[in-house]
């Protein structure tokens, strides 16, 4: 018998960055993210337990992708206690993303969260019934997703999520993300994220390698303490929703710290491109001149996430088209926004 499931799951953009991990995908500091909408993965999973020919077959948009299989097999080995049927199953996975693979947009977050939700779903079917998919179910899905990619554990929730133990959220944990949508003011619930694509190139450094570089960095402990503080401050600012300047200052500082950390190791790397710097300077100039509360954040890559409240869409879009797009690869940008989280489609 073959069980199938399909989920659409979004990417997320961290405002407080997860950078540095230990043990089995445990974060060195808590992180806080917006869940996105337009940038997502659609994944279809088919599982035949006790198959005559067990094994994994992965395709992307219908084209076989054996190169994706080692990462997924490693993930399966980490979750086989929870899904024992995986050991002897024939598994096929087909996925597609709405955004370019490897371009610094967290494809691992959307892909691994989608896969985890599919696995949870198939598990329910194998055990005779569709699960309730309540908050406990989501939490388990988040825990599974964390083992695939740390940031993926935040993608299973609508609007916003916090992952990692923090004193301002007693229910928080290093093991899974928690829902954060009810802790933020309305202004943030439909925040916009226009992703300015500075480069389409594959990432030159994997996140895993980046996290590893934190080990032994002289500033590591200071950074973790700063991130913990920033998360508490940002939570207060986002709960109140009245001080967008405070929001901007924490979010931009987090983005620049992430890249400063990458530049300060023994084997440093620079993921920003000249276009990244030009865009940051242009954002600062525009904000100073207009007073519009637009800011940026960065992932582990060169692209710039332009964050702003929805009432400013018309004026920001004029500016993006007339000015910012010229700094983008082929003038490309993605219109995204805070979104409603994953959706089961089969
Ligand atoms: C810079 O979640 O991609 O995007 O756990 O090794 O898969 P792994 O790393 P990953 O790291 C994301 C780092 C970041 C910041 C963030 O999303 O918090």
Short mmCIF file of C-alpha atoms and ligand atoms in Angstrom, two decimals:
data_model
loop_
_atom_site.label_atom_id
_atom_site.label_comp_id
_atom_site.label_asym_id
_atom_site.label_seq_id
_atom_site.Cartn_x
_atom_site.Cartn_y
_atom_site.Cartn_z
CA UNK A 1 0.00 0.00 0.00
CA UNK A 2 1.26 3.47 -0.87
CA UNK A 3 0.57 6.55 1.24
CA UNK A 4 0.83 10.03 -0.22
CA UNK A 5 0.91 13.56 1.09
CA UNK A 6 1.59 16.99 -0.33
CA UNK A 7 2.26 20.25 1.47
CA UNK A 8 3.12 23.76 0.49
CA UNK A 9 5.45 25.32 3.01
CA UNK A 10 6.99 28.79 3.04
CA UNK A 11 10.43 30.15 3.55
CA UNK A 12 11.02 32.46 6.49
CA UNK A 13 13.24 35.44 7.11
CA UNK A 14 14.98 35.75 10.45
CA UNK A 15 14.93 39.13 12.17
CA UNK A 16 17.01 37.80 15.06
CA UNK A 17 19.51 35.45 13.44
CA UNK A 18 20.28 31.84 14.27
CA UNK A 19 24.02 31.58 13.65
CA UNK A 20 25.93 28.98 15.62
CA UNK A 21 24.72 25.55 16.66
CA UNK A 22 25.77 22.56 18.75
CA UNK A 23 24.77 18.95 19.37
CA UNK A 24 21.90 17.71 17.26
CA UNK A 25 20.88 20.91 15.55
CA UNK A 26 20.53 22.93 18.75
CA UNK A 27 20.85 26.70 18.42
CA UNK A 28 23.41 28.70 20.37
CA UNK A 29 20.88 31.53 20.67
CA UNK A 30 17.15 32.01 20.16
CA UNK A 31 15.94 33.44 16.85
CA UNK A 32 12.78 35.18 15.66
CA UNK A 33 11.43 35.16 12.10
CA UNK A 34 8.67 36.34 9.85
CA UNK A 35 7.03 33.52 7.92
CA UNK A 36 6.95 34.37 4.22
CA UNK A 37 4.34 33.63 1.61
CA UNK A 38 5.38 33.90 -2.05
CA UNK A 39 8.67 32.06 -1.49
CA UNK A 40 7.64 28.50 -0.80
CA UNK A 41 8.19 24.85 -1.64
CA UNK A 42 5.52 22.48 -2.86
CA UNK A 43 6.43 18.93 -1.95
CA UNK A 44 4.80 15.61 -2.78
CA UNK A 45 5.74 12.50 -0.86
CA UNK A 46 4.79 8.90 -1.67
CA UNK A 47 5.71 6.14 0.76
CA UNK A 48 5.36 2.38 0.41
CA UNK A 49 6.29 0.82 3.75
CA UNK A 50 7.78 -2.71 3.75
CA UNK A 51 8.61 -2.29 0.08
CA UNK A 52 10.18 -5.02 -2.05
CA UNK A 53 12.75 -2.50 -3.21
CA UNK A 54 13.24 0.04 -0.39
CA UNK A 55 15.04 3.26 -1.21
CA UNK A 56 14.75 6.96 -1.89
CA UNK A 57 14.12 8.74 -5.16
CA UNK A 58 14.13 12.50 -5.28
CA UNK A 59 13.11 14.70 -8.15
CA UNK A 60 12.78 18.42 -8.60
CA UNK A 61 10.01 19.59 -10.92
CA UNK A 62 9.78 16.00 -12.15
CA UNK A 63 13.49 15.75 -13.03
CA UNK A 64 15.50 13.17 -11.01
CA UNK A 65 17.91 14.84 -8.57
CA UNK A 66 20.16 12.19 -7.05
CA UNK A 67 22.36 15.01 -5.70
CA UNK A 68 19.60 15.92 -3.19
CA UNK A 69 19.45 12.38 -1.82
CA UNK A 70 22.43 12.30 0.61
CA UNK A 71 21.05 15.26 2.61
CA UNK A 72 17.60 13.67 2.78
CA UNK A 73 19.03 10.27 3.72
CA UNK A 74 20.98 11.92 6.56
CA UNK A 75 17.78 13.60 7.69
CA UNK A 76 15.90 10.27 7.52
CA UNK A 77 18.54 8.63 9.68
CA UNK A 78 17.95 11.35 12.30
CA UNK A 79 14.17 10.89 12.34
CA UNK A 80 13.91 7.10 11.97
CA UNK A 81 13.07 6.63 15.67
CA UNK A 82 9.99 8.78 15.17
CA UNK A 83 9.11 7.25 11.80
CA UNK A 84 10.29 3.61 12.09
CA UNK A 85 8.49 2.70 8.85
CA UNK A 86 11.08 4.76 6.95
CA UNK A 87 13.73 2.04 7.44
CA UNK A 88 12.14 -0.37 5.02
CA UNK A 89 10.14 1.91 2.78
CA UNK A 90 10.27 3.00 -0.79
CA UNK A 91 10.07 6.79 -0.72
CA UNK A 92 9.64 9.16 -3.63
CA UNK A 93 9.78 12.90 -3.27
CA UNK A 94 9.06 15.53 -5.86
CA UNK A 95 9.33 19.21 -5.06
CA UNK A 96 9.33 22.60 -6.65
CA UNK A 97 10.22 26.02 -5.34
CA UNK A 98 8.85 29.37 -6.33
CA UNK A 99 12.28 30.94 -5.98
CA UNK A 100 15.76 30.21 -7.37
CA UNK A 101 17.57 27.35 -5.65
CA UNK A 102 20.66 28.40 -3.70
CA UNK A 103 20.26 32.15 -4.19
CA UNK A 104 20.47 32.92 -0.50
CA UNK A 105 16.73 32.51 -0.02
CA UNK A 106 16.30 29.85 2.63
CA UNK A 107 15.20 26.97 0.41
CA UNK A 108 16.23 24.50 3.10
CA UNK A 109 13.67 26.07 5.46
CA UNK A 110 10.74 25.67 3.09
CA UNK A 111 11.86 22.30 1.73
CA UNK A 112 12.64 20.70 5.08
CA UNK A 113 9.49 22.04 6.71
CA UNK A 114 7.40 20.75 3.78
CA UNK A 115 9.07 17.35 3.99
CA UNK A 116 8.53 17.16 7.75
CA UNK A 117 4.85 17.99 7.39
CA UNK A 118 4.49 15.31 4.69
CA UNK A 119 6.24 12.76 6.93
CA UNK A 120 3.99 13.63 9.88
CA UNK A 121 0.96 13.30 7.65
CA UNK A 122 1.99 9.92 6.19
CA UNK A 123 2.78 8.71 9.71
CA UNK A 124 -0.78 9.52 10.74
CA UNK A 125 -2.15 7.65 7.74
CA UNK A 126 -0.02 4.57 8.43
CA UNK A 127 -1.24 4.56 12.00
CA UNK A 128 -4.85 4.56 10.95
CA UNK A 129 -6.21 8.02 10.75
CA UNK A 130 -5.54 11.61 9.97
CA UNK A 131 -3.99 13.44 12.89
CA UNK A 132 -5.63 16.45 14.41
CA UNK A 133 -2.90 18.75 13.13
CA UNK A 134 -3.37 20.81 16.27
CA UNK A 135 -0.71 22.87 17.99
CA UNK A 136 0.94 19.80 19.51
CA UNK A 137 1.13 18.26 16.03
CA UNK A 138 2.69 21.44 14.65
CA UNK A 139 5.22 21.44 17.45
CA UNK A 140 6.25 17.89 16.60
CA UNK A 141 6.48 18.82 12.92
CA UNK A 142 8.68 21.75 13.94
CA UNK A 143 10.93 19.47 15.99
CA UNK A 144 11.28 17.08 13.03
CA UNK A 145 11.97 20.00 10.68
CA UNK A 146 14.74 21.28 12.98
CA UNK A 147 16.64 18.05 12.41
CA UNK A 148 16.55 18.73 8.67
CA UNK A 149 17.56 22.37 8.88
CA UNK A 150 17.49 24.59 11.94
CA UNK A 151 15.64 27.50 10.39
CA UNK A 152 13.02 25.11 8.94
CA UNK A 153 11.51 24.62 12.39
CA UNK A 154 10.24 28.23 12.27
CA UNK A 155 8.48 27.79 8.91
CA UNK A 156 5.63 25.61 10.20
CA UNK A 157 3.85 28.56 11.85
CA UNK A 158 1.87 31.41 10.33
CA UNK A 159 3.08 35.02 10.59
CA UNK A 160 6.03 34.68 12.97
CA UNK A 161 7.94 32.18 15.05
CA UNK A 162 10.53 32.00 17.81
CA UNK A 163 12.96 29.11 18.07
CA UNK A 164 15.26 28.65 21.06
CA UNK A 165 14.89 29.04 24.78
CA UNK A 166 14.28 32.64 25.80
CA UNK A 167 13.18 33.92 29.22
CA UNK A 168 10.37 36.05 27.75
CA UNK A 169 8.57 32.94 26.42
CA UNK A 170 8.29 30.16 29.00
CA UNK A 171 7.02 27.71 26.36
CA UNK A 172 10.03 28.30 24.09
CA UNK A 173 12.54 25.54 23.50
CA UNK A 174 15.77 24.76 21.70
CA UNK A 175 14.06 21.66 20.31
CA UNK A 176 11.29 23.33 18.29
CA UNK A 177 9.90 26.64 17.12
CA UNK A 178 6.80 28.13 18.68
CA UNK A 179 4.02 30.26 17.19
CA UNK A 180 4.65 33.97 17.70
CA UNK A 181 1.81 35.53 15.73
CA UNK A 182 -0.15 36.50 18.83
CA UNK A 183 2.81 38.36 20.29
CA UNK A 184 3.07 40.95 17.54
CA UNK A 185 1.12 44.13 16.82
CA UNK A 186 -1.13 44.37 13.72
CA UNK A 187 1.38 46.55 11.82
CA UNK A 188 3.74 43.57 11.61
CA UNK A 189 1.16 40.98 10.65
CA UNK A 190 1.11 42.04 7.01
CA UNK A 191 4.63 43.42 6.76
CA UNK A 192 6.09 43.37 3.27
CA UNK A 193 9.37 41.79 2.21
CA UNK A 194 10.59 42.74 -1.25
CA UNK A 195 13.58 40.52 -1.91
CA UNK A 196 16.12 42.30 -4.07
CA UNK A 197 18.03 39.61 -5.99
CA UNK A 198 21.60 40.83 -6.13
CA UNK A 199 22.89 37.51 -7.42
CA UNK A 200 21.33 34.34 -8.75
CA UNK A 201 24.50 32.35 -8.12
CA UNK A 202 24.54 29.29 -5.88
CA UNK A 203 25.63 30.00 -2.32
CA UNK A 204 29.41 29.84 -2.02
CA UNK A 205 29.30 28.75 1.64
CA UNK A 206 26.67 26.41 3.08
CA UNK A 207 24.89 27.50 6.25
CA UNK A 208 26.21 24.41 8.00
CA UNK A 209 29.78 25.45 7.19
CA UNK A 210 28.91 28.98 8.34
CA UNK A 211 27.55 27.79 11.67
CA UNK A 212 30.71 25.75 12.16
CA UNK A 213 32.84 28.87 11.76
CA UNK A 214 31.24 30.28 14.92
CA UNK A 215 33.05 27.62 16.95
CA UNK A 216 36.25 29.14 18.24
CA UNK A 217 35.40 32.65 17.13
CA UNK A 218 36.57 35.03 19.89
CA UNK A 219 33.34 37.02 19.65
CA UNK A 220 31.02 34.02 19.71
CA UNK A 221 29.86 34.26 23.34
CA UNK A 222 29.36 38.01 23.06
CA UNK A 223 27.32 37.48 19.92
CA UNK A 224 25.08 34.87 21.56
CA UNK A 225 24.48 37.16 24.53
CA UNK A 226 23.71 40.06 22.19
CA UNK A 227 21.25 37.94 20.19
CA UNK A 228 19.46 36.88 23.40
CA UNK A 229 19.16 40.54 24.43
CA UNK A 230 18.08 41.62 20.97
CA UNK A 231 15.34 39.00 20.90
CA UNK A 232 13.89 40.27 24.15
CA UNK A 233 14.10 43.91 23.00
CA UNK A 234 12.63 43.14 19.59
CA UNK A 235 9.79 41.14 21.15
CA UNK A 236 8.84 44.16 23.25
CA UNK A 237 9.03 46.48 20.25
CA UNK A 238 6.95 44.13 18.08
CA UNK A 239 4.35 43.60 20.78
CA UNK A 240 3.83 47.35 21.16
CA UNK A 241 4.08 48.16 17.44
CA UNK A 242 4.62 51.85 18.11
CA UNK A 243 8.35 52.32 17.69
CA UNK A 244 9.35 51.34 14.16
CA UNK A 245 12.70 53.09 14.57
CA UNK A 246 13.58 50.67 17.35
CA UNK A 247 12.47 47.77 15.12
CA UNK A 248 14.68 49.06 12.30
CA UNK A 249 17.71 49.52 14.46
CA UNK A 250 17.60 46.00 15.93
CA UNK A 251 16.79 44.28 12.62
CA UNK A 252 19.54 46.02 10.64
CA UNK A 253 22.07 45.48 13.40
CA UNK A 254 21.26 41.74 13.41
CA UNK A 255 21.76 41.53 9.64
CA UNK A 256 25.10 43.34 9.71
CA UNK A 257 26.31 41.35 12.73
CA UNK A 258 25.61 38.12 10.84
CA UNK A 259 27.87 39.23 8.00
CA UNK A 260 30.45 40.74 10.34
CA UNK A 261 30.74 37.34 12.05
CA UNK A 262 31.36 35.68 8.71
CA UNK A 263 34.10 38.18 7.96
CA UNK A 264 35.90 37.74 11.26
CA UNK A 265 36.82 34.04 11.35
CA UNK A 266 40.21 32.46 10.63
CA UNK A 267 38.87 31.47 7.24
CA UNK A 268 36.67 34.49 6.66
CA UNK A 269 34.18 34.83 3.88
CA UNK A 270 32.26 37.70 2.36
CA UNK A 271 28.80 36.88 1.08
CA UNK A 272 27.80 40.46 0.33
CA UNK A 273 28.34 41.63 -3.24
CA UNK A 274 28.99 45.25 -4.29
CA UNK A 275 25.27 45.49 -5.12
CA UNK A 276 24.40 44.54 -1.53
CA UNK A 277 26.34 47.52 -0.17
CA UNK A 278 24.92 49.88 -2.79
CA UNK A 279 21.40 48.83 -1.84
CA UNK A 280 22.02 49.24 1.90
CA UNK A 281 23.38 52.75 1.33
CA UNK A 282 20.45 53.60 -0.91
CA UNK A 283 17.99 52.33 1.71
CA UNK A 284 19.64 54.47 4.37
CA UNK A 285 19.59 57.53 2.09
CA UNK A 286 15.93 57.05 1.15
CA UNK A 287 14.86 56.51 4.75
CA UNK A 288 16.67 59.63 5.91
CA UNK A 289 15.17 61.75 3.13
CA UNK A 290 11.59 60.48 3.28
CA UNK A 291 11.18 59.36 6.89
CA UNK A 292 9.53 56.18 5.59
CA UNK A 293 10.21 53.29 8.00
CA UNK A 294 11.75 50.92 5.48
CA UNK A 295 14.69 48.77 6.48
CA UNK A 296 16.68 45.78 5.34
CA UNK A 297 17.76 42.41 6.55
CA UNK A 298 20.13 39.88 5.00
CA UNK A 299 20.32 36.11 4.92
CA UNK A 300 23.53 34.16 4.52
CA UNK A 301 23.85 35.51 1.00
CA UNK A 302 24.03 38.72 -1.04
CA UNK A 303 20.30 39.40 -1.50
CA UNK A 304 18.62 42.22 0.38
CA UNK A 305 15.24 41.81 2.06
CA UNK A 306 13.46 45.15 2.05
CA UNK A 307 11.02 45.24 4.99
CA UNK A 308 8.22 47.80 5.31
CA UNK A 309 4.63 48.24 6.50
CA UNK A 310 1.96 47.62 3.85
CA UNK A 311 0.59 51.23 3.66
CA UNK A 312 3.87 52.24 1.99
CA UNK A 313 3.55 49.75 -0.89
CA UNK A 314 2.88 52.35 -3.65
CA UNK A 315 5.75 54.67 -2.78
CA UNK A 316 8.19 51.82 -2.11
CA UNK A 317 7.29 50.11 -5.38
CA UNK A 318 7.94 53.30 -7.34
CA UNK A 319 11.33 53.56 -5.70
CA UNK A 320 12.14 49.87 -6.27
CA UNK A 321 11.34 50.17 -9.97
CA UNK A 322 13.00 53.53 -10.56
CA UNK A 323 16.12 52.96 -8.50
CA UNK A 324 16.71 49.76 -6.54
CA UNK A 325 16.03 47.36 -9.43
CA UNK A 326 19.10 48.72 -11.24
CA UNK A 327 21.27 47.14 -8.49
CA UNK A 328 19.58 43.74 -8.91
CA UNK A 329 20.67 40.85 -11.12
CA UNK A 330 18.67 41.29 -14.35
CA UNK A 331 16.61 43.87 -12.45
CA UNK A 332 15.01 41.03 -10.52
CA UNK A 333 13.13 41.20 -7.22
CA UNK A 334 10.48 39.07 -5.53
CA UNK A 335 7.39 40.58 -3.93
CA UNK A 336 6.81 38.74 -0.71
CA UNK A 337 5.05 39.39 2.56
CA UNK A 338 4.35 37.90 5.94
CA UNK A 339 2.23 34.83 5.31
CA UNK A 340 -0.15 32.30 6.75
CA UNK A 341 2.16 29.33 7.03
CA UNK A 342 2.09 25.87 5.49
CA UNK A 343 -0.93 24.37 3.80
CA UNK A 344 -1.80 20.74 3.13
CA UNK A 345 -2.66 20.33 -0.53
CA UNK A 346 -3.21 16.57 -0.76
C1 LIG B 1 21.53 33.05 8.27
O1 LIG B 1 18.90 26.83 9.05
O2 LIG B 1 20.16 27.12 6.89
O3 LIG B 1 19.49 32.08 7.59
O4 LIG B 1 20.60 24.35 10.51
O5 LIG B 1 22.66 24.16 9.14
O6 LIG B 1 20.42 23.96 8.04
P1 LIG B 1 21.24 24.57 9.17
O7 LIG B 1 21.29 26.12 8.89
P2 LIG B 1 20.17 27.11 8.38
O8 LIG B 1 20.77 28.49 8.90
C2 LIG B 1 20.08 29.68 8.67
C3 LIG B 1 20.93 30.82 9.02
C4 LIG B 1 20.37 32.16 8.67
C5 LIG B 1 19.70 32.81 9.86
C6 LIG B 1 18.36 32.28 10.26
O9 LIG B 1 17.57 31.84 9.41
O10 LIG B 1 18.06 32.39 11.47
#
